[in-house]
Coordinates of C-alpha atoms and ligand atoms in Angstrom, one line a residue:
M1 CA -78.4 -66.9 87.5
D2 CA -81.4 -68.1 85.0
T3 CA -80.4 -70.9 82.7
T4 CA -79.6 -69.5 79.0
L5 CA -79.8 -73.2 77.3
R6 CA -81.6 -76.2 78.1
M7 CA -80.7 -79.4 78.4
Y8 CA -82.8 -82.2 78.3
E9 CA -81.4 -85.7 79.3
V10 CA -82.3 -88.8 77.0
S11 CA -80.8 -91.7 78.7
L12 CA -82.6 -93.2 80.6
R13 CA -85.4 -93.9 77.5
D14 CA -83.5 -93.7 74.3
G15 CA -80.6 -94.8 76.0
L16 CA -81.4 -97.7 78.1
Q17 CA -84.5 -98.4 75.5
N18 CA -81.4 -99.3 72.9
E19 CA -79.6 -101.6 75.6
D20 CA -79.9 -105.6 75.1
Q21 CA -80.1 -105.7 78.6
V22 CA -83.1 -105.2 80.9
V23 CA -82.0 -102.5 83.5
P24 CA -83.3 -102.7 86.9
T25 CA -85.6 -100.0 87.9
A26 CA -84.1 -99.5 91.0
T27 CA -80.8 -98.8 88.4
K28 CA -82.4 -96.4 86.7
V29 CA -83.9 -94.8 90.0
A30 CA -80.6 -94.5 91.4
L31 CA -79.3 -92.6 88.0
A32 CA -82.5 -90.2 88.2
E33 CA -81.7 -89.3 91.6
R34 CA -77.7 -88.7 89.9
L35 CA -79.1 -86.7 87.4
V36 CA -81.6 -84.5 89.6
Q37 CA -78.5 -83.7 91.9
A38 CA -76.4 -82.7 88.8
G39 CA -79.2 -80.2 87.8
F40 CA -81.7 -82.0 84.9
R41 CA -84.4 -80.3 85.0
D42 CA -86.4 -82.1 81.7
I43 CA -85.5 -85.8 81.9
E44 CA -87.3 -88.5 79.4
F45 CA -87.2 -91.2 81.9
G46 CA -89.5 -93.8 79.7
S47 CA -92.1 -95.0 77.2
F48 CA -95.6 -96.1 77.2
V49 CA -94.5 -98.6 74.0
S50 CA -95.9 -102.3 74.4
P51 CA -93.5 -104.5 76.8
R52 CA -93.8 -107.1 74.2
H53 CA -91.9 -104.7 72.0
V54 CA -89.8 -102.9 74.1
P55 CA -89.1 -104.6 77.1
Q56 CA -86.5 -102.2 79.0
M57 CA -89.5 -100.0 79.3
A58 CA -91.9 -102.2 80.9
D59 CA -91.2 -100.6 84.1
T60 CA -92.5 -96.9 83.0
D61 CA -95.3 -96.8 85.0
E62 CA -93.5 -98.0 88.6
L63 CA -90.6 -96.3 87.6
F64 CA -92.7 -92.7 87.7
Q65 CA -93.8 -93.6 90.7
R66 CA -90.4 -94.0 92.3
L67 CA -89.0 -90.9 90.6
P68 CA -87.4 -88.5 92.7
E69 CA -88.3 -84.7 93.4
R70 CA -91.0 -85.1 90.6
D71 CA -92.4 -81.2 91.7
R72 CA -89.1 -79.8 90.6
V73 CA -88.6 -81.7 87.7
R74 CA -90.2 -82.6 84.2
Y75 CA -90.3 -86.1 83.9
W76 CA -91.1 -86.7 79.8
A77 CA -92.6 -90.2 78.6
L78 CA -92.8 -91.3 75.6
V79 CA -96.1 -91.8 74.0
P80 CA -96.6 -94.0 70.7
N81 CA -100.7 -93.8 70.4
S82 CA -104.0 -93.3 72.3
R83 CA -103.6 -96.2 74.3
G84 CA -100.2 -94.9 75.5
L85 CA -101.7 -91.5 76.6
D86 CA -104.3 -93.5 78.5
R87 CA -101.3 -95.5 80.1
A88 CA -99.6 -92.0 81.0
L89 CA -102.7 -90.4 82.2
D90 CA -103.3 -93.2 84.4
A91 CA -99.8 -93.5 85.8
G92 CA -100.2 -89.1 86.6
V93 CA -97.7 -88.3 84.5
G94 CA -97.6 -84.8 82.9
H95 CA -95.0 -84.5 80.1
I96 CA -95.3 -86.7 77.3
A97 CA -93.4 -86.8 73.9
T98 CA -95.0 -88.1 70.8
F99 CA -93.2 -89.2 67.6
L100 CA -93.3 -89.3 63.6
S101 CA -91.1 -89.7 61.3
A102 CA -90.6 -87.5 58.1
S103 CA -90.0 -90.2 56.3
E104 CA -92.7 -92.2 55.0
T105 CA -90.2 -95.9 55.3
H106 CA -89.2 -94.9 58.4
N107 CA -92.8 -94.7 60.2
L108 CA -93.5 -97.3 58.5
K109 CA -91.3 -99.6 59.5
N110 CA -91.3 -97.7 62.9
V111 CA -95.0 -97.7 64.0
N112 CA -96.3 -99.9 60.7
R113 CA -98.3 -96.8 59.6
T114 CA -98.1 -94.0 57.2
I115 CA -97.0 -90.9 58.2
R116 CA -101.0 -89.6 57.2
E117 CA -102.4 -92.4 60.0
S118 CA -100.1 -91.8 62.7
L119 CA -100.6 -87.5 62.6
A120 CA -104.2 -88.3 62.4
D121 CA -104.1 -90.5 65.9
L122 CA -101.2 -88.0 67.3
R123 CA -103.7 -85.1 66.4
R124 CA -106.2 -86.2 68.9
V125 CA -103.4 -87.2 71.3
V126 CA -101.8 -84.2 71.4
Q127 CA -105.1 -82.5 71.9
T128 CA -106.1 -84.4 74.4
A129 CA -103.2 -84.1 76.6
S130 CA -102.9 -80.6 75.9
A131 CA -106.5 -80.3 77.3
Q132 CA -105.6 -82.3 80.1
G133 CA -102.7 -79.4 81.3
M134 CA -100.2 -81.8 79.7
R135 CA -97.2 -80.2 78.3
V136 CA -96.4 -82.3 75.1
R137 CA -93.0 -82.6 73.2
S138 CA -93.5 -83.5 69.4
Y139 CA -90.3 -85.6 68.0
I140 CA -90.0 -85.6 64.0
S141 CA -87.3 -88.1 63.2
T142 CA -85.5 -88.6 60.0
V143 CA -85.5 -84.6 59.4
F144 CA -82.0 -84.7 58.1
G145 CA -82.0 -87.7 56.3
C146 CA -83.2 -91.3 56.0
P147 CA -81.6 -94.6 55.9
Y148 CA -84.0 -96.1 53.4
E149 CA -85.0 -92.9 51.6
G150 CA -82.3 -90.7 51.8
E151 CA -82.7 -87.0 51.9
I152 CA -86.1 -85.9 53.1
P153 CA -87.7 -82.8 51.8
V154 CA -87.5 -80.0 54.1
E155 CA -90.9 -79.0 53.1
R156 CA -92.6 -82.4 55.0
T157 CA -91.1 -81.0 57.9
L158 CA -92.6 -77.6 58.2
E159 CA -95.6 -79.3 57.3
L160 CA -95.7 -81.6 59.6
A161 CA -93.9 -79.2 62.6
H162 CA -96.9 -76.8 61.8
E163 CA -99.5 -79.5 62.2
L164 CA -98.0 -80.8 65.6
L165 CA -97.9 -77.0 66.6
Q166 CA -101.5 -76.1 65.7
A167 CA -102.3 -79.4 67.9
G168 CA -101.4 -78.2 70.7
A169 CA -97.7 -79.3 70.7
H170 CA -95.9 -77.2 72.7
E171 CA -92.3 -77.9 71.4
I172 CA -91.1 -79.6 68.0
A173 CA -87.9 -82.0 68.6
L174 CA -86.2 -82.2 65.1
G175 CA -84.2 -85.8 65.2
D176 CA -81.2 -86.8 63.4
T177 CA -82.2 -90.3 64.3
T178 CA -79.9 -91.9 62.9
G179 CA -76.8 -89.8 62.9
M180 CA -77.3 -88.1 59.1
A181 CA -76.7 -84.8 59.8
T182 CA -73.6 -82.4 58.8
P183 CA -73.2 -78.7 60.5
A184 CA -74.2 -76.7 57.1
Q185 CA -76.9 -79.2 57.1
V186 CA -78.6 -78.6 59.9
Q187 CA -78.5 -74.5 59.4
H188 CA -80.1 -74.9 56.1
I189 CA -82.4 -76.7 57.3
L190 CA -83.3 -74.7 60.7
R191 CA -83.1 -71.8 58.5
R192 CA -86.0 -73.0 55.6
L193 CA -87.8 -73.9 59.0
E194 CA -87.8 -70.6 60.4
A195 CA -88.4 -69.1 57.0
G196 CA -91.2 -71.1 56.6
G197 CA -93.3 -69.4 60.0
I198 CA -91.6 -71.9 62.7
D199 CA -90.8 -70.3 65.9
L200 CA -87.0 -71.6 66.5
D201 CA -87.7 -70.9 70.8
L202 CA -90.0 -73.9 70.2
V203 CA -87.6 -76.2 68.5
A204 CA -85.4 -78.6 70.3
C205 CA -82.7 -80.7 68.3
H206 CA -82.0 -84.2 69.0
F207 CA -78.7 -85.5 67.3
H208 CA -77.4 -89.0 68.0
D209 CA -73.5 -89.3 67.2
T210 CA -73.2 -92.1 64.4
R211 CA -70.7 -90.4 62.2
G212 CA -69.0 -88.1 65.1
T213 CA -70.6 -84.6 63.9
A214 CA -73.5 -84.4 67.0
V215 CA -71.5 -81.6 68.8
A216 CA -70.8 -80.1 65.4
N217 CA -74.5 -80.2 64.6
A218 CA -75.1 -78.9 67.8
W219 CA -72.9 -76.0 67.6
A220 CA -74.3 -75.2 64.3
A221 CA -78.2 -75.3 65.4
H222 CA -76.8 -73.2 68.5
G223 CA -75.4 -70.7 65.7
V224 CA -78.4 -70.5 64.1
G225 CA -80.6 -70.1 67.5
I226 CA -81.6 -73.3 69.1
R227 CA -81.5 -73.3 72.9
S228 CA -82.6 -76.5 73.3
F229 CA -80.9 -80.0 73.4
D230 CA -81.1 -83.6 73.6
G231 CA -78.3 -85.6 75.0
S232 CA -77.5 -88.9 77.4
I233 CA -74.9 -89.4 79.4
G234 CA -71.9 -91.3 78.1
G235 CA -73.5 -90.9 74.4
I236 CA -75.6 -93.9 75.4
G237 CA -78.3 -94.8 73.3
G238 CA -79.6 -95.5 69.4
C239 CA -82.6 -96.7 67.4
P240 CA -83.8 -100.4 67.3
Y241 CA -85.7 -99.4 64.2
A242 CA -82.7 -98.0 62.1
P243 CA -79.5 -99.9 60.9
G244 CA -76.4 -98.3 62.0
A245 CA -77.8 -96.0 64.4
S246 CA -76.2 -95.4 67.5
G247 CA -75.4 -93.2 70.1
N248 CA -77.3 -89.9 71.2
A249 CA -75.1 -86.9 71.7
S250 CA -73.2 -87.0 74.5
T251 CA -74.6 -84.9 77.2
E252 CA -71.0 -84.1 78.9
D253 CA -69.7 -83.0 75.1
L254 CA -72.4 -80.6 74.7
L255 CA -72.3 -79.3 78.2
H256 CA -68.2 -78.8 77.9
T257 CA -68.9 -77.1 74.4
F258 CA -71.5 -74.7 75.5
A259 CA -70.2 -73.6 78.8
A260 CA -67.3 -72.4 77.2
Q261 CA -69.4 -70.8 75.0
G262 CA -70.5 -68.6 78.2
E263 CA -73.9 -70.6 78.7
N264 CA -75.5 -71.5 81.6
T265 CA -77.3 -74.4 81.7
G266 CA -77.7 -74.8 85.6
I267 CA -76.4 -78.3 85.3
D268 CA -72.9 -79.4 87.0
L269 CA -70.3 -81.5 84.9
D270 CA -68.6 -83.1 86.8
Q271 CA -71.6 -84.7 88.4
T272 CA -72.7 -85.5 85.1
C273 CA -69.7 -87.3 84.6
E274 CA -70.3 -89.1 87.8
A275 CA -73.8 -89.7 86.6
A276 CA -72.7 -91.4 83.9
A277 CA -69.7 -93.1 85.5
F278 CA -72.2 -95.1 87.8
M279 CA -74.2 -96.0 84.7
E280 CA -70.9 -97.5 82.7
R281 CA -70.7 -99.7 85.9
A282 CA -74.4 -100.5 86.0
L283 CA -73.8 -101.6 82.2
G284 CA -70.5 -103.0 82.9
R285 CA -68.9 -101.6 79.8
A286 CA -67.2 -98.4 78.8
L287 CA -69.4 -95.7 77.5
P288 CA -68.7 -93.8 74.2
G289 CA -68.9 -90.1 75.3
R290 CA -65.5 -88.2 74.3
F291 CA -65.3 -86.5 77.4
L292 CA -66.1 -88.6 79.8
Q293 CA -63.2 -90.9 79.1
Y294 CA -61.3 -87.4 79.3
W295 CA -62.8 -86.7 82.8
K296 CA -61.6 -90.2 83.7
A297 CA -58.4 -90.4 82.3
R298 CA -57.9 -86.8 83.9
D299 CA -58.7 -88.9 87.3
R300 CA -56.5 -91.7 87.1
G301 CA -53.7 -89.2 85.6
A302 CA -54.6 -87.7 89.2
A303 CA -54.1 -90.7 91.3
R304 CA -51.5 -91.4 89.6
D305 CA -49.3 -88.6 90.6
Q306 CA -50.9 -88.4 94.8
Q307 CA -49.4 -92.2 94.4
A308 CA -46.1 -90.9 93.5
E309 CA -45.3 -88.3 95.5
S310 CA -46.7 -90.3 98.4
D311 CA -43.7 -92.7 97.5
S312 CA -41.3 -90.4 97.0
Q313 CA -42.1 -88.8 100.2
T314 CA -42.3 -92.4 101.6
A315 CA -38.5 -92.8 99.3
S316 CA -36.6 -90.0 100.9
A317 CA -38.1 -90.0 104.7
Ligands
ZN1 ZN1 -82.7 -90.3 69.1

């Protein structure tokens, strides 16, 4: 059966980038193996940013060489600028993601450039990458609100989306970087973008669960036609340049919600939970994803029942 909904997994990048500890490459490879096994075909695995700024992503080149099933899986790497693109080309990465912010202040704090300066460089990056046969995703962050500027005019997002698509981006990912979006607002913004000429088939939504609305927002976006969603296993992730930002939308929570709606993602929910539980053990702490915690409690409950049954059998024997 063909998939009807695309899940884009960001735990290896957005998730681990925000961990204090630097996760060993071997652990990342083991996680990628579990994700591929579970059925994920779009995985953002690293970032060609400066290793000095983001040591968690310093192994992106090496990690790519060790990733499983590179012919079957679209492995995406974040590319901040022309220098990042050169590294991606050298590594042989075929899928890149660029980023800029719809908020001037957030963009300045994030990459130390104005939106216009970012866009001028990104236009070159996107054009070169497309010409080299790469697939390009372009993030626009803080679309649904900025911690510094508050509400962001939808016209700015619309203009940036058009510019990036014209430069050759194959898809636009709308980022709710600090989890400020609410469902009605999500629908309002997406409808405005569609009315402004953006094809929603080219749009993915990237929500964070900072205020507990990530699944509701995804559901709202689905209601107006979005069929591509970013998530991270266990809801791991955040943004180091956005105070108070926490946790991506949990992949399992999204899978559970959309499967109940009859959507086919091609991804196994139990195996996804197992991958998330593996990451909990690797990080040595519980992850915030709600479905994951339910799944673990259910497992413990089943083990308890089994134990009780064998105890009573022993007692009656
Ligand atoms: Zn994010």
